[in-house]
Amino acid sequence: MAESVTRRRSRGAERRRRRRFQRYAAVPRALVILALAAVTIIAPLTGFVQADKPGSMIAHVLSLQTDGESWAGSAHSLEAVDSEEGLVPVPAAGTRARILSADPQCQFSNVGSGNRATQTMSNEGAILFPLQRGVFHQSSPFGNRIHPISGILKLHTGTDFAAPSGTPIHSLTDGVVDFVGPMGGGGNTVRVKHIIDGETVYSQYKHMLPGSFAVSVGQQVKAGDQLGAVGSTGNSTGNHLHFEIMPGNENNFIDPVPWLESHHFRYLGQKCE
């Protein structure tokens, strides 16, 4: 009888030890599960996107280029606006609204009225933007791109400026009309030959509206003279001016935006400020 009581007590003590061990063993397992959950949920949020820098991902993506040059710092870059729809291109600041008060034609003393802000600059010898300010936006920059129609990677030889159909297109500066007519995918085109600072420079204007040609080959034009109007002829997905600059010869395409800026362009009818 005494031996039976001893065995029962021994078994009871063993059961109590097992229960205590199971309770203590469950604590580390719970901690491990909680730790794994924290790593799984929190790490992606803190490891890839910093809450105090919501634009850091965009800035990083824009800086990735095969040549190591920042997209935002490239010669033909666009400013970008972060919105719910993504990155929305807007015209480069120098192309959109900058008034170049350093233009030599603004350096005058308007003694008569003392109000130089009302003085409209002469177009003579000026480098003018081919569209009036406020009627366009830059829709595609110069450089390699996937062609929107063919789907082929190729050089976009100019800069596109979207504008309403029929918007007047003006001559960059004084020159002689060199070409008028259809030009393959460029549609209705006018090319003008200029002598700028003693060097030959061609300007070219594509996708013009049918029937809008305002000049003919061999015609002398002045800065600001109307050449035609914005259209969508040729390989085009909408009304726009495809504008090209070619120094030296007709096939030497360069980015027209920095060229315009380096030549202190201004807008037709711009006033000194």
mmCIF file of C-alpha atoms in Angstrom:
data_model
loop_
_atom_site.group_PDB
_atom_site.id
_atom_site.type_symbol
_atom_site.label_atom_id
_atom_site.label_comp_id
_atom_site.label_asym_id
_atom_site.label_seq_id
_atom_site.Cartn_x
_atom_site.Cartn_y
_atom_site.Cartn_z
ATOM 1 C CA MET A 1 0.000 0.000 0.000
ATOM 2 C CA ALA A 2 2.803 2.418 0.952
ATOM 3 C CA GLU A 3 4.555 1.640 -2.344
ATOM 4 C CA SER A 4 1.362 2.402 -4.340
ATOM 5 C CA VAL A 5 0.948 5.794 -2.640
ATOM 6 C CA THR A 6 4.590 6.614 -3.391
ATOM 7 C CA ARG A 7 4.154 5.783 -7.096
ATOM 8 C CA ARG A 8 1.031 7.960 -7.342
ATOM 9 C CA ARG A 9 2.853 10.892 -5.773
ATOM 10 C CA SER A 10 5.790 10.397 -8.129
ATOM 11 C CA ARG A 11 3.528 10.362 -11.201
ATOM 12 C CA GLY A 12 1.720 13.516 -10.008
ATOM 13 C CA ALA A 13 5.014 15.343 -9.522
ATOM 14 C CA GLU A 14 6.134 14.313 -13.038
ATOM 15 C CA ARG A 15 2.897 15.649 -14.587
ATOM 16 C CA ARG A 16 3.318 18.981 -12.776
ATOM 17 C CA ARG A 17 6.915 19.309 -14.062
ATOM 18 C CA ARG A 18 5.797 18.622 -17.672
ATOM 19 C CA ARG A 19 3.040 21.251 -17.457
ATOM 20 C CA ARG A 20 5.500 23.886 -16.141
ATOM 21 C CA PHE A 21 7.979 23.055 -18.931
ATOM 22 C CA GLN A 22 5.272 23.323 -21.608
ATOM 23 C CA ARG A 23 4.197 26.752 -20.305
ATOM 24 C CA TYR A 24 7.767 28.095 -20.313
ATOM 25 C CA ALA A 25 8.558 26.584 -23.715
ATOM 26 C CA ALA A 26 5.526 28.333 -25.267
ATOM 27 C CA VAL A 27 6.927 31.784 -24.383
ATOM 28 C CA PRO A 28 10.036 31.592 -26.645
ATOM 29 C CA ARG A 29 7.933 30.166 -29.476
ATOM 30 C CA ALA A 30 5.503 33.094 -29.192
ATOM 31 C CA LEU A 31 8.398 35.556 -29.149
ATOM 32 C CA VAL A 32 9.891 33.969 -32.258
ATOM 33 C CA ILE A 33 6.543 34.192 -34.088
ATOM 34 C CA LEU A 34 6.155 37.854 -33.096
ATOM 35 C CA ALA A 35 9.708 38.621 -34.195
ATOM 36 C CA LEU A 36 9.179 36.983 -37.576
ATOM 37 C CA ALA A 37 5.958 38.932 -38.069
ATOM 38 C CA ALA A 38 7.745 42.172 -37.249
ATOM 39 C CA VAL A 39 10.522 41.453 -39.735
ATOM 40 C CA THR A 40 8.042 40.479 -42.431
ATOM 41 C CA ILE A 41 5.794 43.534 -42.031
ATOM 42 C CA ILE A 42 8.032 46.321 -40.764
ATOM 43 C CA ALA A 43 11.285 45.680 -42.620
ATOM 44 C CA PRO A 44 9.920 46.291 -46.129
ATOM 45 C CA LEU A 45 8.381 49.552 -44.952
ATOM 46 C CA THR A 46 11.516 50.887 -43.306
ATOM 47 C CA GLY A 47 14.126 49.204 -45.478
ATOM 48 C CA PHE A 48 12.923 50.522 -48.854
ATOM 49 C CA VAL A 49 10.770 53.629 -48.310
ATOM 50 C CA GLN A 50 11.646 56.161 -45.653
ATOM 51 C CA ALA A 51 8.488 57.729 -44.269
ATOM 52 C CA ASP A 52 10.096 61.144 -43.938
ATOM 53 C CA LYS A 53 11.277 61.138 -47.581
ATOM 54 C CA PRO A 54 8.266 60.316 -49.773
ATOM 55 C CA GLY A 55 10.038 61.470 -52.942
ATOM 56 C CA SER A 56 13.221 59.479 -52.460
ATOM 57 C CA MET A 57 12.075 56.581 -54.634
ATOM 58 C CA ILE A 58 11.240 58.885 -57.529
ATOM 59 C CA ALA A 59 14.550 60.706 -57.217
ATOM 60 C CA HIS A 60 16.406 57.394 -57.238
ATOM 61 C CA VAL A 61 14.595 56.117 -60.313
ATOM 62 C CA LEU A 62 15.234 59.335 -62.227
ATOM 63 C CA SER A 63 18.957 59.137 -61.465
ATOM 64 C CA LEU A 64 19.378 55.699 -63.055
ATOM 65 C CA GLN A 65 20.970 56.064 -66.493
ATOM 66 C CA THR A 66 23.370 53.829 -68.348
ATOM 67 C CA ASP A 67 25.780 56.704 -68.941
ATOM 68 C CA GLY A 68 25.799 57.674 -65.281
ATOM 69 C CA GLU A 69 24.272 61.081 -65.966
ATOM 70 C CA SER A 70 21.251 62.181 -63.998
ATOM 71 C CA TRP A 71 18.050 62.402 -66.051
ATOM 72 C CA ALA A 72 17.231 65.675 -64.332
ATOM 73 C CA GLY A 73 20.641 67.106 -65.175
ATOM 74 C CA SER A 74 20.718 66.143 -68.831
ATOM 75 C CA ALA A 75 20.782 68.859 -71.477
ATOM 76 C CA HIS A 76 17.294 68.070 -72.750
ATOM 77 C CA SER A 77 15.662 67.279 -69.441
ATOM 78 C CA LEU A 78 12.115 68.140 -68.444
ATOM 79 C CA GLU A 79 11.073 69.310 -65.066
ATOM 80 C CA ALA A 80 8.783 66.779 -63.377
ATOM 81 C CA VAL A 81 5.823 67.180 -61.052
ATOM 82 C CA ASP A 82 4.986 64.344 -58.655
ATOM 83 C CA SER A 83 1.230 63.744 -58.791
ATOM 84 C CA GLU A 84 -1.257 60.957 -58.246
ATOM 85 C CA GLU A 85 -1.009 60.170 -61.949
ATOM 86 C CA GLY A 86 2.794 59.845 -61.793
ATOM 87 C CA LEU A 87 5.483 62.007 -63.326
ATOM 88 C CA VAL A 88 3.907 64.665 -65.514
ATOM 89 C CA PRO A 89 6.333 66.358 -67.922
ATOM 90 C CA VAL A 90 6.102 70.120 -68.252
ATOM 91 C CA PRO A 91 8.127 72.433 -70.458
ATOM 92 C CA ALA A 92 11.701 73.203 -69.423
ATOM 93 C CA ALA A 93 11.759 76.451 -67.487
ATOM 94 C CA GLY A 94 13.900 78.208 -70.093
ATOM 95 C CA THR A 95 11.510 77.171 -72.857
ATOM 96 C CA ARG A 96 8.305 77.993 -71.055
ATOM 97 C CA ALA A 97 8.344 81.363 -69.396
ATOM 98 C CA ARG A 98 11.797 82.841 -68.829
ATOM 99 C CA ILE A 99 12.215 86.490 -69.816
ATOM 100 C CA LEU A 100 15.820 87.151 -70.745
ATOM 101 C CA SER A 101 16.352 90.631 -69.357
ATOM 102 C CA ALA A 102 20.013 90.369 -70.366
ATOM 103 C CA ASP A 103 18.987 90.592 -74.033
ATOM 104 C CA PRO A 104 20.998 93.488 -75.542
ATOM 105 C CA GLN A 105 17.756 94.931 -76.928
ATOM 106 C CA CYS A 106 16.520 95.401 -73.363
ATOM 107 C CA GLN A 107 19.543 97.485 -72.383
ATOM 108 C CA PHE A 108 18.196 100.916 -73.220
ATOM 109 C CA SER A 109 17.311 104.040 -71.268
ATOM 110 C CA ASN A 110 13.695 104.908 -71.932
ATOM 111 C CA VAL A 111 14.133 108.471 -70.789
ATOM 112 C CA GLY A 112 10.938 109.679 -72.439
ATOM 113 C CA SER A 113 8.497 107.639 -70.368
ATOM 114 C CA GLY A 114 10.695 105.980 -67.774
ATOM 115 C CA ASN A 115 8.566 102.859 -68.238
ATOM 116 C CA ARG A 116 10.721 100.269 -69.928
ATOM 117 C CA ALA A 117 8.318 97.419 -69.073
ATOM 118 C CA THR A 118 5.990 98.599 -71.823
ATOM 119 C CA GLN A 119 8.688 98.599 -74.513
ATOM 120 C CA THR A 120 8.208 95.834 -77.087
ATOM 121 C CA MET A 121 11.519 94.585 -78.466
ATOM 122 C CA SER A 122 12.226 94.652 -82.177
ATOM 123 C CA ASN A 123 12.350 91.308 -84.007
ATOM 124 C CA GLU A 124 15.249 92.455 -86.186
ATOM 125 C CA GLY A 125 18.131 89.989 -85.866
ATOM 126 C CA ALA A 126 16.471 88.270 -82.901
ATOM 127 C CA ILE A 127 16.330 84.536 -82.183
ATOM 128 C CA LEU A 128 12.639 83.848 -81.640
ATOM 129 C CA PHE A 129 10.783 80.826 -80.348
ATOM 130 C CA PRO A 130 8.655 79.502 -83.254
ATOM 131 C CA LEU A 131 5.401 79.512 -81.237
ATOM 132 C CA GLN A 132 3.900 82.295 -79.175
ATOM 133 C CA ARG A 133 4.187 81.983 -75.430
ATOM 134 C CA GLY A 134 1.252 80.358 -73.682
ATOM 135 C CA VAL A 135 -0.121 78.353 -76.624
ATOM 136 C CA PHE A 136 2.018 75.194 -76.363
ATOM 137 C CA HIS A 137 3.569 72.640 -74.073
ATOM 138 C CA GLN A 138 6.607 70.464 -74.647
ATOM 139 C CA SER A 139 5.393 66.942 -75.357
ATOM 140 C CA SER A 140 8.534 65.016 -76.361
ATOM 141 C CA PRO A 141 12.204 65.999 -75.993
ATOM 142 C CA PHE A 142 15.164 65.436 -78.292
ATOM 143 C CA GLY A 143 16.958 62.086 -77.936
ATOM 144 C CA ASN A 144 16.565 58.341 -78.311
ATOM 145 C CA ARG A 145 13.039 57.084 -77.690
ATOM 146 C CA ILE A 146 10.586 54.356 -78.646
ATOM 147 C CA HIS A 147 8.698 55.743 -81.630
ATOM 148 C CA PRO A 148 4.997 56.021 -80.679
ATOM 149 C CA ILE A 149 3.837 54.588 -84.026
ATOM 150 C CA SER A 150 6.536 52.139 -85.185
ATOM 151 C CA GLY A 151 7.574 50.989 -81.708
ATOM 152 C CA ILE A 152 11.227 51.144 -82.802
ATOM 153 C CA LEU A 153 13.995 52.714 -80.705
ATOM 154 C CA LYS A 154 15.414 55.609 -82.714
ATOM 155 C CA LEU A 155 16.722 59.142 -82.405
ATOM 156 C CA HIS A 156 14.034 61.770 -82.048
ATOM 157 C CA THR A 157 15.772 64.471 -84.071
ATOM 158 C CA GLY A 158 13.945 67.465 -82.632
ATOM 159 C CA THR A 159 11.646 68.580 -79.846
ATOM 160 C CA ASP A 160 7.856 68.313 -80.037
ATOM 161 C CA PHE A 161 5.649 71.163 -78.874
ATOM 162 C CA ALA A 162 1.946 70.328 -78.708
ATOM 163 C CA ALA A 163 -0.389 73.173 -79.678
ATOM 164 C CA PRO A 164 -3.904 73.561 -81.101
ATOM 165 C CA SER A 165 -4.418 72.924 -84.801
ATOM 166 C CA GLY A 166 -3.887 76.102 -86.796
ATOM 167 C CA THR A 167 -1.539 77.772 -84.293
ATOM 168 C CA PRO A 168 0.836 80.011 -86.311
ATOM 169 C CA ILE A 169 4.445 78.837 -86.695
ATOM 170 C CA HIS A 170 7.047 81.599 -86.996
ATOM 171 C CA SER A 171 10.552 81.753 -88.447
ATOM 172 C CA LEU A 172 13.354 81.379 -85.916
ATOM 173 C CA THR A 173 15.229 84.364 -87.365
ATOM 174 C CA ASP A 174 16.128 85.980 -90.697
ATOM 175 C CA GLY A 175 16.893 83.540 -93.503
ATOM 176 C CA VAL A 176 16.006 82.010 -96.862
ATOM 177 C CA VAL A 177 13.367 79.301 -97.265
ATOM 178 C CA ASP A 178 15.196 76.161 -98.376
ATOM 179 C CA PHE A 179 12.408 73.556 -98.541
ATOM 180 C CA VAL A 180 8.603 73.545 -98.610
ATOM 181 C CA GLY A 181 6.508 70.403 -99.003
ATOM 182 C CA PRO A 182 5.848 66.900 -97.659
ATOM 183 C CA MET A 183 8.848 65.172 -96.069
ATOM 184 C CA GLY A 184 8.017 61.510 -95.402
ATOM 185 C CA GLY A 185 7.073 60.873 -91.786
ATOM 186 C CA GLY A 186 7.621 64.553 -91.025
ATOM 187 C CA GLY A 187 4.556 65.489 -93.038
ATOM 188 C CA ASN A 188 4.243 69.034 -94.337
ATOM 189 C CA THR A 189 7.605 70.685 -93.677
ATOM 190 C CA VAL A 190 9.325 74.049 -94.044
ATOM 191 C CA ARG A 191 13.102 74.397 -93.746
ATOM 192 C CA VAL A 192 14.884 77.755 -93.490
ATOM 193 C CA LYS A 193 18.596 78.434 -93.975
ATOM 194 C CA HIS A 194 20.088 81.074 -91.675
ATOM 195 C CA ILE A 195 23.472 82.718 -91.195
ATOM 196 C CA ILE A 196 23.918 83.138 -87.447
ATOM 197 C CA ASP A 197 27.154 84.605 -86.097
ATOM 198 C CA GLY A 198 28.766 83.881 -89.461
ATOM 199 C CA GLU A 199 27.742 80.205 -89.470
ATOM 200 C CA THR A 200 25.091 78.355 -91.464
ATOM 201 C CA VAL A 201 22.233 76.997 -89.360
ATOM 202 C CA TYR A 202 19.073 75.280 -90.618
ATOM 203 C CA SER A 203 15.778 75.348 -88.746
ATOM 204 C CA GLN A 204 13.047 72.873 -89.666
ATOM 205 C CA TYR A 205 9.323 72.831 -88.854
ATOM 206 C CA LYS A 206 7.310 69.613 -89.392
ATOM 207 C CA HIS A 207 3.752 68.196 -89.323
ATOM 208 C CA MET A 208 2.193 71.452 -90.573
ATOM 209 C CA LEU A 209 -1.516 71.766 -91.246
ATOM 210 C CA PRO A 210 -2.524 71.013 -94.871
ATOM 211 C CA GLY A 211 -2.894 74.202 -96.883
ATOM 212 C CA SER A 212 -1.125 76.343 -94.270
ATOM 213 C CA PHE A 213 2.177 76.978 -96.080
ATOM 214 C CA ALA A 214 2.763 80.749 -96.032
ATOM 215 C CA VAL A 215 6.142 80.789 -97.823
ATOM 216 C CA SER A 216 7.831 79.342 -100.915
ATOM 217 C CA VAL A 217 11.341 78.077 -101.707
ATOM 218 C CA GLY A 218 13.836 80.903 -102.188
ATOM 219 C CA GLN A 219 11.759 83.417 -100.267
ATOM 220 C CA GLN A 220 13.551 85.759 -97.854
ATOM 221 C CA VAL A 221 12.004 85.706 -94.392
ATOM 222 C CA LYS A 222 12.513 87.804 -91.296
ATOM 223 C CA ALA A 223 12.490 86.714 -87.674
ATOM 224 C CA GLY A 224 8.883 86.115 -86.665
ATOM 225 C CA ASP A 225 7.439 85.805 -90.179
ATOM 226 C CA GLN A 226 4.718 83.152 -90.351
ATOM 227 C CA LEU A 227 5.785 79.973 -92.154
ATOM 228 C CA GLY A 228 2.653 77.868 -91.675
ATOM 229 C CA ALA A 229 0.472 76.450 -88.918
ATOM 230 C CA VAL A 230 0.493 73.562 -86.444
ATOM 231 C CA GLY A 231 -1.053 70.340 -87.730
ATOM 232 C CA SER A 232 -0.692 66.567 -87.525
ATOM 233 C CA THR A 233 0.449 65.467 -90.998
ATOM 234 C CA GLY A 234 2.874 62.588 -91.540
ATOM 235 C CA ASN A 235 3.641 60.123 -88.751
ATOM 236 C CA SER A 236 1.939 62.005 -85.956
ATOM 237 C CA THR A 237 -0.355 61.124 -83.078
ATOM 238 C CA GLY A 238 -1.704 64.641 -82.525
ATOM 239 C CA ASN A 239 -1.343 68.314 -83.368
ATOM 240 C CA HIS A 240 2.175 69.528 -82.649
ATOM 241 C CA LEU A 241 5.243 71.265 -84.036
ATOM 242 C CA HIS A 242 8.311 69.067 -84.441
ATOM 243 C CA PHE A 243 11.120 71.643 -84.319
ATOM 244 C CA GLU A 244 14.685 70.899 -85.413
ATOM 245 C CA ILE A 245 18.003 72.779 -85.423
ATOM 246 C CA MET A 246 20.851 71.639 -87.706
ATOM 247 C CA PRO A 247 24.138 73.604 -87.620
ATOM 248 C CA GLY A 248 26.324 73.305 -90.725
ATOM 249 C CA ASN A 249 24.165 70.937 -92.777
ATOM 250 C CA GLU A 250 20.647 69.555 -93.017
ATOM 251 C CA ASN A 251 21.502 66.258 -91.302
ATOM 252 C CA ASN A 252 23.384 67.524 -88.255
ATOM 253 C CA PHE A 253 20.552 67.306 -85.731
ATOM 254 C CA ILE A 254 21.137 68.735 -82.261
ATOM 255 C CA ASP A 255 18.908 69.366 -79.253
ATOM 256 C CA PRO A 256 17.111 72.631 -80.093
ATOM 257 C CA VAL A 257 16.201 73.625 -76.521
ATOM 258 C CA PRO A 258 19.731 74.237 -75.150
ATOM 259 C CA TRP A 259 20.649 75.786 -78.516
ATOM 260 C CA LEU A 260 17.787 78.275 -78.142
ATOM 261 C CA GLU A 261 18.807 79.060 -74.590
ATOM 262 C CA SER A 262 22.470 79.531 -75.499
ATOM 263 C CA HIS A 263 21.393 81.994 -78.208
ATOM 264 C CA HIS A 264 19.228 84.000 -75.778
ATOM 265 C CA PHE A 265 15.957 83.297 -77.545
ATOM 266 C CA ARG A 266 12.818 85.184 -76.703
ATOM 267 C CA TYR A 267 9.158 85.090 -77.644
ATOM 268 C CA LEU A 268 7.381 86.961 -80.399
ATOM 269 C CA GLY A 269 6.050 90.234 -78.982
ATOM 270 C CA GLN A 270 7.983 89.863 -75.736
ATOM 271 C CA LYS A 271 8.480 93.066 -73.770
ATOM 272 C CA CYS A 272 11.478 94.158 -71.746
ATOM 273 C CA GLU A 273 10.997 93.733 -68.014
#
